[in-house]
Structure formats: structure tokens, C-alpha cells
Amino acid sequence: MLPEPLFKYLSARTALSDRDRRVLGQLFDLRRRFVADGTVVLEPDARPTVSILITAGFVARYHPLSTGTRQLTALHIPGDFVDLHGLLLRQIDHGLIALTDCTFMTVKHSRLREFSVAEPSLTRLLWMSTVIDAAIHRAWILAAGRRRTEQQIAHFLCEMFRRLTIVGMTNGHSFSLPLKQKEIAALMGRSDVHVNRAVQRLRKSGLVSWTGPHITIHDFAALAKLGEFDGTYLSDRVEPR
Amino acid sequence: MLPEPLFKYLSARTALSDRDRRVLGQLFDLRRRFVADGTVVLEPDARPTVSILITAGFVARYHPLSTGTRQLTALHIPGDFVDLHGLLLRQIDHGLIALTDCTFMTVKHSRLREFSVAEPSLTRLLWMSTVIDAAIHRAWILAAGRRRTEQQIAHFLCEMFRRLTIVGMTNGHSFSLPLKQKEIAALMGRSDVHVNRAVQRLRKSGLVSWTGPHITIHDFAALAKLGEFDGTYLSDRVEPR
DNA sequence: CGCTCGCTTGAAATGGATCAAACATGGTGG
DNA sequence: CCACCATGTTTGATCCATTTCAAGCGAGCG
């Protein structure tokens, strides 16, 4: 069966027929993979032969730094194909690390290659998902260039809220973001101390409640304005393909 | 005929047969497009029906800011397909602006869709080019995050040198980068004044000569070390597909 | 010759990094 | 049940990177 989060991810962007669902579902290997919080899912110089779909948990792309630490450059959630890149590029430029306990499904690259011959229209949907990733990257470049960390985090919260909503992981205006502030800092490319202060300022502004992993956005419009968030790049609307 | 820069771009990543060359070449519309420096090639909310390949000149992706200015988030050079995104996503989240006089070739989306049915293997090559774009974006997120401006620029120079070399636009250790410092600042997400000072420091370090658009890298290895540049993400090696 | 544009310089204000320590927590073993 | 530890969050102080505003410089061009 087509994993539920992927179904939601795709359904938010295009109409899927029953056949599409069935055919896509047949892509995946039967065995699921479970990994614990903190596991390196893919080493930076690996040459994987399978692609990974997240069905539960959070995963980050990381780049090793000369200081020995890692900078995170992307955050992936259930429904995200984290490693289609490996199908197109033999050598991967980054690693993947689980930020929570996770469940994956996998697809063999050989299977994906057959699929691209047999199902060009559905293949374009997978292609689309990598293009959305790129759009998200550009939004992050933009946000990183913006002046205040507070705005950058506001933007990040808006994005996560929208992405999590698509896969059904929000509850009203609330959602769970099981990341340490240190990890958020690594994602924002800022120091953890500074991120902490920015978070506190956001809380004081009354736009969001944020205790531990539990986040509630009280005023999405205002938060979006603060972070200059425009969700167009997430392409979450139903369109013909 | 297959445009020369695209041929070089692809050849650096995979082996192309004569047939591949011919079939790819037939993708493009016969008419070329010429646009002048400063032209907005694509408005941020456009819904293009063609994709654009750069055959000459430099193009940037931009995002309008609330201040009325534009931040640039990517720089594209000859051989780059700048707008395959439009094929996969109906609504574009950013604009394209010519930073120099440019020449383009275009492909109709309808043509690309047929192509993806008829030529799945070559389609994966186009897909690959969008995945490389994403990898470049991640490298920029990284550079914008933890690095000082000087290092960020060093990284940028290394990347441009490698990318321009692939499409045959370097001459020994020299190349032409016809961008104003203001535009480079917009790409780096930094102020123009600060970029200027960082450039001066780079010049003083003796690693590069840089007068106007003319850049010479005297010590690539040292520059790469400074900018923590690892070109893996550009995937410029010949690999089977 | 004077104007414009892009590059350069200076000084003041601020955001963010870094180092170091205090303050929660929940979890563990005694 | 409590003392203790580990982990994550918060606070404070200092230093440096970067922005902003403002003005000077130089080359190319009508």
C-alpha cells in the first residue's frame, strides 16, 4: 500500500487516481526500517542503492564541518522522500541523521528506474518532490540572509506548520516539533544561545506558545508577516499535472 | 542541434551517445531568445509554458522583499536549465532576472512531457540537473550559515570556477564574472559595503586577483580550504547512469 | 568637462558569537 | 522516596562581525 504520509503529500499537490495509488504503493519494499533518535541514516560519502521515504519521525541533512560539528541544511518530515538524490547522483554530498526515532520505507534504485520507464507521469511526481525540496532550500537561503534571527525562526515555524498540516500532523494551530534548541540553531545556522533568546522574544510577542516540543501558533498571519513567509513555494494546492 | 554548453554540462556528468545528443537537441524550439542586461525574464507569479536553457550570459533567481529590493538566491550560467521547475510546479515562487545580456533556448512543456515518456533515461538527466541545483542550494545555506563573509565569497568563487570550467568558460585559472559587487552582495545575503571589504581582504591575501569582472585564482587549493569548499556536490565526473 | 555609476573608506550602532555559569527537568539507582 | 546525574534551557558579560549612513574617489562617457 501507498504509505499514508506520501499519499497526503502527493494529494496536496495533485489528484491521485486509485490506480496511481496502487502503482505507487507497489514501488516500496515490504520491509520497513526503524532507526533510533540520533542514528546516522546515511554517511556523507555513501553510494546508496535504495531511496528512503520517511513514514514517521524527523530527519535532517547534515554536512560535516571542519570543526568536527555538523551543520544541518534541511529538515525532513513524514511523507518526504529524503533520498531520491541518490538515484540521480551516484555520489552524495551530505549525510542524513535521524533527529527522532523514525520509520522508513525504501525503494530500490533499480525499481525506480523501471518505474520511470513504465510510469512517466507518476515519475514526474517524484521529480516534483525534489523540485519542491529545492524551492524550500531557496526559501531558507532567503531567510538566512534576512536580518533578524527572530524572523528566520518565524519563517521556519510557518513553513513547518504548513508542511506538517499537509501530512496531517498538526492539530488545530498546534503541532509537535521534537527538536532541541541546539538542533534548531544548527538548522538556522546560528548559535544555540542566540536562538534561545530569539525564541523567548517570539514567545513574549504572544504570536506563539512554545514549551518543549509543543508549539501553538496563535496568529499565523502575524507570524507570517514577521517572517515574510509566502507559502507559494510549497505548492500545496491541487493542480492538474 | 544540442546547444554546446548543455552538451558540456551533461558530458561532465555522464557519457552521451550520438543518439542522445541528437534526441536532446531536437527538444528545443528553433528560435533563440535574446534579452538585455537587467531584463526580468520571468515574473515571480508567472505560469510559464516553456522551460529556458541559458546558452550565453548570467541569470539570477530573485525573490522580492518587502523593502522593495530583491534578494538573489541562485546564480545560473550557460548550460543551466533555469526553468525546469515550471514543468513540475505550475506556480513559480520566484523570478528570474538577467544579470548580463543573455541568449536562451526554449523547450515547450508539452514537448518535455512527451519526452519524459519517450526518453526516460534522458529525462532522468534533466531531473539530475534539478537535483544538482538543490545540492548547490544546500552548499549556499551552509556557506551563509557558519562562515564569515570572506569564506562565503571564497566558497562562491570556487564553485563558480568549477561550474564555469565545466562549460568551458574559464581560461587557465582565470574567468570572467560580470557581476557588480552589489549583485554579489545580494547573492551572499550581505551588505554591499561588507562584501567589498571582504573582497579586498581576499585580494590582499594573494589568493585571487580580482579587478572588475576579471578574476584569477592563484591558489585554488588554499582558496578551497579557506571557503571549506568540497566540490562533490557539483557531481562533475563521468559516471554511468 | 562634468556627470554618473561602481567601488572604496570611515565612524557609529547593533546583532550575534562565545564563554561560562545557573537553572530546570526527568530518570536512575540506592 | 530521595539524592544525584545527565540533558536541555536560560541568563549574563564581553568581543567581534556586520549593517547602516554618509561621504570621497575614479574611470568611462555623452
PDB file of C-alpha atoms in Angstrom, chain A residues 20-219:
ATOM      1  CA  ASP A  20      -1.898   5.826  -9.196  1.00  0.00           C
ATOM      2  CA  ARG A  21      -2.149   4.894  -5.554  1.00  0.00           C
ATOM      3  CA  ARG A  22      -1.805   1.224  -6.244  1.00  0.00           C
ATOM      4  CA  VAL A  23       1.077   1.578  -8.653  1.00  0.00           C
ATOM      5  CA  LEU A  24       2.969   3.944  -6.395  1.00  0.00           C
ATOM      6  CA  GLY A  25       2.391   1.640  -3.472  1.00  0.00           C
ATOM      7  CA  GLN A  26       3.974  -1.253  -5.339  1.00  0.00           C
ATOM      8  CA  LEU A  27       7.215   0.681  -5.537  1.00  0.00           C
ATOM      9  CA  PHE A  28       8.181   0.051  -1.984  1.00  0.00           C
ATOM     10  CA  ASP A  29       9.993  -2.839  -0.435  1.00  0.00           C
ATOM     11  CA  LEU A  30       7.901  -4.793   2.012  1.00  0.00           C
ATOM     12  CA  ARG A  31      10.244  -4.451   4.945  1.00  0.00           C
ATOM     13  CA  ARG A  32      10.146  -1.278   6.964  1.00  0.00           C
ATOM     14  CA  ARG A  33      13.193   0.168   8.643  1.00  0.00           C
ATOM     15  CA  PHE A  34      13.224   1.509  12.175  1.00  0.00           C
ATOM     16  CA  VAL A  35      16.016   3.720  13.427  1.00  0.00           C
ATOM     17  CA  ALA A  36      16.569   5.354  16.773  1.00  0.00           C
ATOM     18  CA  ASP A  37      16.975   9.041  17.544  1.00  0.00           C
ATOM     19  CA  GLY A  38      20.483  10.193  16.624  1.00  0.00           C
ATOM     20  CA  THR A  39      21.232   7.433  14.133  1.00  0.00           C
ATOM     21  CA  VAL A  40      23.204   8.415  11.068  1.00  0.00           C
ATOM     22  CA  VAL A  41      20.973   7.058   8.340  1.00  0.00           C
ATOM     23  CA  LEU A  42      23.364   7.824   5.524  1.00  0.00           C
ATOM     24  CA  GLU A  43      27.044   8.679   5.661  1.00  0.00           C
ATOM     25  CA  PRO A  44      28.192  11.687   3.655  1.00  0.00           C
ATOM     26  CA  ASP A  45      30.157   9.607   1.180  1.00  0.00           C
ATOM     27  CA  ALA A  46      27.757   6.715   0.839  1.00  0.00           C
ATOM     28  CA  ARG A  47      26.561   5.434  -2.510  1.00  0.00           C
ATOM     29  CA  PRO A  48      23.126   4.174  -1.658  1.00  0.00           C
ATOM     30  CA  THR A  49      21.210   1.772  -3.875  1.00  0.00           C
ATOM     31  CA  VAL A  50      17.845   2.480  -2.290  1.00  0.00           C
ATOM     32  CA  SER A  51      15.842   5.633  -1.745  1.00  0.00           C
ATOM     33  CA  ILE A  52      14.228   6.371   1.574  1.00  0.00           C
ATOM     34  CA  LEU A  53      10.738   7.606   2.353  1.00  0.00           C
ATOM     35  CA  ILE A  54      10.041   8.794   5.888  1.00  0.00           C
ATOM     36  CA  THR A  55       6.854   7.367   7.317  1.00  0.00           C
ATOM     37  CA  ALA A  56       7.408   8.541  10.895  1.00  0.00           C
ATOM     38  CA  GLY A  57       9.873  10.884  12.588  1.00  0.00           C
ATOM     39  CA  PHE A  58      12.157  13.750  11.648  1.00  0.00           C
ATOM     40  CA  VAL A  59      15.359  13.543   9.630  1.00  0.00           C
ATOM     41  CA  ALA A  60      17.941  16.208   8.838  1.00  0.00           C
ATOM     42  CA  ARG A  61      20.511  16.542   6.099  1.00  0.00           C
ATOM     43  CA  TYR A  62      23.862  17.391   7.553  1.00  0.00           C
ATOM     44  CA  HIS A  63      27.258  18.484   6.349  1.00  0.00           C
ATOM     45  CA  PRO A  64      30.316  17.743   8.424  1.00  0.00           C
ATOM     46  CA  LEU A  65      32.228  20.890   9.377  1.00  0.00           C
ATOM     47  CA  SER A  66      35.957  21.229   9.777  1.00  0.00           C
ATOM     48  CA  THR A  67      35.332  21.935  13.452  1.00  0.00           C
ATOM     49  CA  GLY A  68      34.023  18.400  13.850  1.00  0.00           C
ATOM     50  CA  THR A  69      30.459  19.591  14.346  1.00  0.00           C
ATOM     51  CA  ARG A  70      27.699  19.185  11.815  1.00  0.00           C
ATOM     52  CA  GLN A  71      25.639  21.852  10.214  1.00  0.00           C
ATOM     53  CA  LEU A  72      22.138  20.828   9.280  1.00  0.00           C
ATOM     54  CA  THR A  73      20.859  22.153   5.961  1.00  0.00           C
ATOM     55  CA  ALA A  74      17.407  20.656   5.664  1.00  0.00           C
ATOM     56  CA  LEU A  75      14.697  19.137   7.801  1.00  0.00           C
ATOM     57  CA  HIS A  76      12.524  16.325   6.530  1.00  0.00           C
ATOM     58  CA  ILE A  77       9.249  15.035   7.859  1.00  0.00           C
ATOM     59  CA  PRO A  78       6.965  12.077   7.179  1.00  0.00           C
ATOM     60  CA  GLY A  79       5.940  11.915   3.537  1.00  0.00           C
ATOM     61  CA  ASP A  80       9.290  13.296   2.368  1.00  0.00           C
ATOM     62  CA  PHE A  81      11.408  11.245   0.015  1.00  0.00           C
ATOM     63  CA  VAL A  82      14.758  12.028   1.553  1.00  0.00           C
ATOM     64  CA  ASP A  83      16.987  10.297  -0.797  1.00  0.00           C
ATOM     65  CA  LEU A  84      15.843  10.435  -4.354  1.00  0.00           C
ATOM     66  CA  HIS A  85      19.066  12.353  -4.923  1.00  0.00           C
ATOM     67  CA  GLY A  86      20.962   9.149  -4.711  1.00  0.00           C
ATOM     68  CA  LEU A  87      19.102   7.856  -7.737  1.00  0.00           C
ATOM     69  CA  LEU A  88      20.265  10.739  -9.892  1.00  0.00           C
ATOM     70  CA  LEU A  89      23.696  11.388  -8.428  1.00  0.00           C
ATOM     71  CA  ARG A  90      25.904   8.482  -7.616  1.00  0.00           C
ATOM     72  CA  GLN A  91      27.890  10.358  -5.033  1.00  0.00           C
ATOM     73  CA  ILE A  92      26.037  12.074  -2.232  1.00  0.00           C
ATOM     74  CA  ASP A  93      27.363  15.331  -0.837  1.00  0.00           C
ATOM     75  CA  HIS A  94      25.816  15.140   2.602  1.00  0.00           C
ATOM     76  CA  GLY A  95      24.639  12.819   5.320  1.00  0.00           C
ATOM     77  CA  LEU A  96      21.269  12.060   6.851  1.00  0.00           C
ATOM     78  CA  ILE A  97      20.668  11.874  10.557  1.00  0.00           C
ATOM     79  CA  ALA A  98      17.536  10.903  12.458  1.00  0.00           C
ATOM     80  CA  LEU A  99      16.515  13.644  14.887  1.00  0.00           C
ATOM     81  CA  THR A 100      13.866  11.410  16.461  1.00  0.00           C
ATOM     82  CA  ASP A 101      13.025   7.738  16.343  1.00  0.00           C
ATOM     83  CA  CYS A 102      11.972   7.081  12.767  1.00  0.00           C
ATOM     84  CA  THR A 103      10.266   4.636  10.480  1.00  0.00           C
ATOM     85  CA  PHE A 104      11.224   4.406   6.824  1.00  0.00           C
ATOM     86  CA  MET A 105      10.147   2.627   3.724  1.00  0.00           C
ATOM     87  CA  THR A 106      12.640   2.014   0.976  1.00  0.00           C
ATOM     88  CA  VAL A 107      12.647   1.661  -2.808  1.00  0.00           C
ATOM     89  CA  LYS A 108      15.430   0.128  -4.819  1.00  0.00           C
ATOM     90  CA  HIS A 109      17.009   2.423  -7.378  1.00  0.00           C
ATOM     91  CA  SER A 110      16.682  -0.301  -9.974  1.00  0.00           C
ATOM     92  CA  ARG A 111      12.968  -0.355  -9.213  1.00  0.00           C
ATOM     93  CA  LEU A 112      12.751   3.415  -9.613  1.00  0.00           C
ATOM     94  CA  ARG A 113      14.498   3.214 -12.960  1.00  0.00           C
ATOM     95  CA  GLU A 114      11.985   0.676 -14.233  1.00  0.00           C
ATOM     96  CA  PHE A 115       9.265   2.857 -12.816  1.00  0.00           C
ATOM     97  CA  SER A 116      10.492   5.895 -14.731  1.00  0.00           C
ATOM     98  CA  VAL A 117      10.074   3.915 -17.929  1.00  0.00           C
ATOM     99  CA  ALA A 118       6.707   2.401 -17.112  1.00  0.00           C
ATOM    100  CA  GLU A 119       5.127   5.359 -15.335  1.00  0.00           C
ATOM    101  CA  PRO A 120       6.464   8.619 -16.701  1.00  0.00           C
ATOM    102  CA  SER A 121       3.588  10.647 -15.363  1.00  0.00           C
ATOM    103  CA  LEU A 122       3.999   9.358 -11.827  1.00  0.00           C
ATOM    104  CA  THR A 123       7.746   9.705 -12.167  1.00  0.00           C
ATOM    105  CA  ARG A 124       7.245  13.396 -12.761  1.00  0.00           C
ATOM    106  CA  LEU A 125       5.538  13.496  -9.382  1.00  0.00           C
ATOM    107  CA  LEU A 126       8.665  12.158  -7.735  1.00  0.00           C
ATOM    108  CA  TRP A 127      10.681  14.637  -9.718  1.00  0.00           C
ATOM    109  CA  MET A 128       8.323  17.313  -8.442  1.00  0.00           C
ATOM    110  CA  SER A 129       9.097  16.381  -4.867  1.00  0.00           C
ATOM    111  CA  THR A 130      12.796  17.042  -5.436  1.00  0.00           C
ATOM    112  CA  VAL A 131      11.955  20.346  -7.068  1.00  0.00           C
ATOM    113  CA  ILE A 132       9.893  21.332  -4.027  1.00  0.00           C
ATOM    114  CA  ASP A 133      12.906  20.467  -1.888  1.00  0.00           C
ATOM    115  CA  ALA A 134      14.939  22.893  -3.963  1.00  0.00           C
ATOM    116  CA  ALA A 135      12.290  25.579  -3.524  1.00  0.00           C
ATOM    117  CA  ILE A 136      12.422  25.030   0.229  1.00  0.00           C
ATOM    118  CA  HIS A 137      16.196  25.407   0.098  1.00  0.00           C
ATOM    119  CA  ARG A 138      15.855  28.733  -1.664  1.00  0.00           C
ATOM    120  CA  ALA A 139      13.396  29.924   0.949  1.00  0.00           C
ATOM    121  CA  TRP A 140      15.979  29.050   3.596  1.00  0.00           C
ATOM    122  CA  ILE A 141      18.729  30.917   1.776  1.00  0.00           C
ATOM    123  CA  LEU A 142      16.419  33.880   1.742  1.00  0.00           C
ATOM    124  CA  ALA A 143      15.540  33.534   5.407  1.00  0.00           C
ATOM    125  CA  ALA A 144      19.190  33.134   6.421  1.00  0.00           C
ATOM    126  CA  GLY A 145      20.008  36.368   4.659  1.00  0.00           C
ATOM    127  CA  ARG A 146      17.274  38.232   6.468  1.00  0.00           C
ATOM    128  CA  ARG A 147      18.446  40.362   9.276  1.00  0.00           C
ATOM    129  CA  ARG A 148      16.962  39.100  12.493  1.00  0.00           C
ATOM    130  CA  THR A 149      17.086  35.537  13.739  1.00  0.00           C
ATOM    131  CA  GLU A 150      13.615  36.080  15.136  1.00  0.00           C
ATOM    132  CA  GLN A 151      12.258  36.499  11.611  1.00  0.00           C
ATOM    133  CA  GLN A 152      14.137  33.496  10.395  1.00  0.00           C
ATOM    134  CA  ILE A 153      12.603  31.346  13.104  1.00  0.00           C
ATOM    135  CA  ALA A 154       9.165  32.818  12.423  1.00  0.00           C
ATOM    136  CA  HIS A 155       9.572  31.798   8.806  1.00  0.00           C
ATOM    137  CA  PHE A 156      10.693  28.349   9.828  1.00  0.00           C
ATOM    138  CA  LEU A 157       7.664  27.885  12.077  1.00  0.00           C
ATOM    139  CA  CYS A 158       5.296  28.923   9.315  1.00  0.00           C
ATOM    140  CA  GLU A 159       6.921  26.505   6.920  1.00  0.00           C
ATOM    141  CA  MET A 160       6.845  23.615   9.351  1.00  0.00           C
ATOM    142  CA  PHE A 161       3.244  24.325  10.217  1.00  0.00           C
ATOM    143  CA  ARG A 162       2.230  24.220   6.569  1.00  0.00           C
ATOM    144  CA  ARG A 163       4.276  21.145   5.751  1.00  0.00           C
ATOM    145  CA  LEU A 164       3.072  19.269   8.800  1.00  0.00           C
ATOM    146  CA  THR A 165      -0.508  20.243   8.064  1.00  0.00           C
ATOM    147  CA  ILE A 166      -0.233  18.695   4.625  1.00  0.00           C
ATOM    148  CA  VAL A 167       0.674  15.332   6.093  1.00  0.00           C
ATOM    149  CA  GLY A 168      -1.899  15.607   8.842  1.00  0.00           C
ATOM    150  CA  MET A 169       0.500  16.194  11.713  1.00  0.00           C
ATOM    151  CA  THR A 170      -0.980  19.400  13.057  1.00  0.00           C
ATOM    152  CA  ASN A 171      -3.852  19.678  15.467  1.00  0.00           C
ATOM    153  CA  GLY A 172      -5.673  22.967  15.034  1.00  0.00           C
ATOM    154  CA  HIS A 173      -2.995  25.593  15.457  1.00  0.00           C
ATOM    155  CA  SER A 174      -0.704  23.274  17.350  1.00  0.00           C
ATOM    156  CA  PHE A 175       1.943  20.808  16.393  1.00  0.00           C
ATOM    157  CA  SER A 176       4.819  18.910  17.863  1.00  0.00           C
ATOM    158  CA  LEU A 177       8.376  19.815  16.922  1.00  0.00           C
ATOM    159  CA  PRO A 178      10.549  17.308  18.744  1.00  0.00           C
ATOM    160  CA  LEU A 179      13.818  19.158  18.226  1.00  0.00           C
ATOM    161  CA  LYS A 180      16.245  20.532  20.750  1.00  0.00           C
ATOM    162  CA  GLN A 181      17.039  24.217  20.503  1.00  0.00           C
ATOM    163  CA  LYS A 182      20.563  23.215  19.653  1.00  0.00           C
ATOM    164  CA  GLU A 183      19.297  21.369  16.593  1.00  0.00           C
ATOM    165  CA  ILE A 184      17.128  24.277  15.569  1.00  0.00           C
ATOM    166  CA  ALA A 185      20.175  26.500  15.918  1.00  0.00           C
ATOM    167  CA  ALA A 186      22.130  24.138  13.680  1.00  0.00           C
ATOM    168  CA  LEU A 187      19.340  24.336  11.123  1.00  0.00           C
ATOM    169  CA  MET A 188      19.199  28.118  11.275  1.00  0.00           C
ATOM    170  CA  GLY A 189      22.974  28.395  11.087  1.00  0.00           C
ATOM    171  CA  ARG A 190      23.022  30.361  14.324  1.00  0.00           C
ATOM    172  CA  SER A 191      24.352  29.786  17.825  1.00  0.00           C
ATOM    173  CA  ASP A 192      22.117  27.964  20.247  1.00  0.00           C
ATOM    174  CA  VAL A 193      22.279  30.767  22.775  1.00  0.00           C
ATOM    175  CA  HIS A 194      21.078  33.279  20.249  1.00  0.00           C
ATOM    176  CA  VAL A 195      18.308  31.041  19.001  1.00  0.00           C
ATOM    177  CA  ASN A 196      17.158  30.632  22.567  1.00  0.00           C
ATOM    178  CA  ARG A 197      16.869  34.379  23.009  1.00  0.00           C
ATOM    179  CA  ALA A 198      15.052  34.777  19.738  1.00  0.00           C
ATOM    180  CA  VAL A 199      12.596  32.064  20.749  1.00  0.00           C
ATOM    181  CA  GLN A 200      11.960  33.857  24.001  1.00  0.00           C
ATOM    182  CA  ARG A 201      11.267  37.086  22.170  1.00  0.00           C
ATOM    183  CA  LEU A 202       8.806  35.236  19.938  1.00  0.00           C
ATOM    184  CA  ARG A 203       7.061  33.830  22.981  1.00  0.00           C
ATOM    185  CA  LYS A 204       6.867  37.261  24.596  1.00  0.00           C
ATOM    186  CA  SER A 205       5.392  38.680  21.420  1.00  0.00           C
ATOM    187  CA  GLY A 206       2.412  36.402  22.030  1.00  0.00           C
ATOM    188  CA  LEU A 207       2.422  35.086  18.478  1.00  0.00           C
ATOM    189  CA  VAL A 208       3.315  31.566  19.556  1.00  0.00           C
ATOM    190  CA  SER A 209       3.333  29.345  22.597  1.00  0.00           C
ATOM    191  CA  TRP A 210       6.316  27.054  22.666  1.00  0.00           C
ATOM    192  CA  THR A 211       7.096  24.743  25.548  1.00  0.00           C
ATOM    193  CA  GLY A 212       9.339  21.820  24.868  1.00  0.00           C
ATOM    194  CA  PRO A 213       8.259  20.218  21.633  1.00  0.00           C
ATOM    195  CA  HIS A 214       4.735  21.628  21.826  1.00  0.00           C
ATOM    196  CA  ILE A 215       4.114  24.651  19.617  1.00  0.00           C
ATOM    197  CA  THR A 216       0.914  26.611  19.113  1.00  0.00           C
ATOM    198  CA  ILE A 217       0.690  29.396  16.580  1.00  0.00           C
ATOM    199  CA  HIS A 218      -1.772  31.947  17.906  1.00  0.00           C
ATOM    200  CA  ASP A 219      -1.659  34.309  14.977  1.00  0.00           C
TER     201      ASP A 219
END
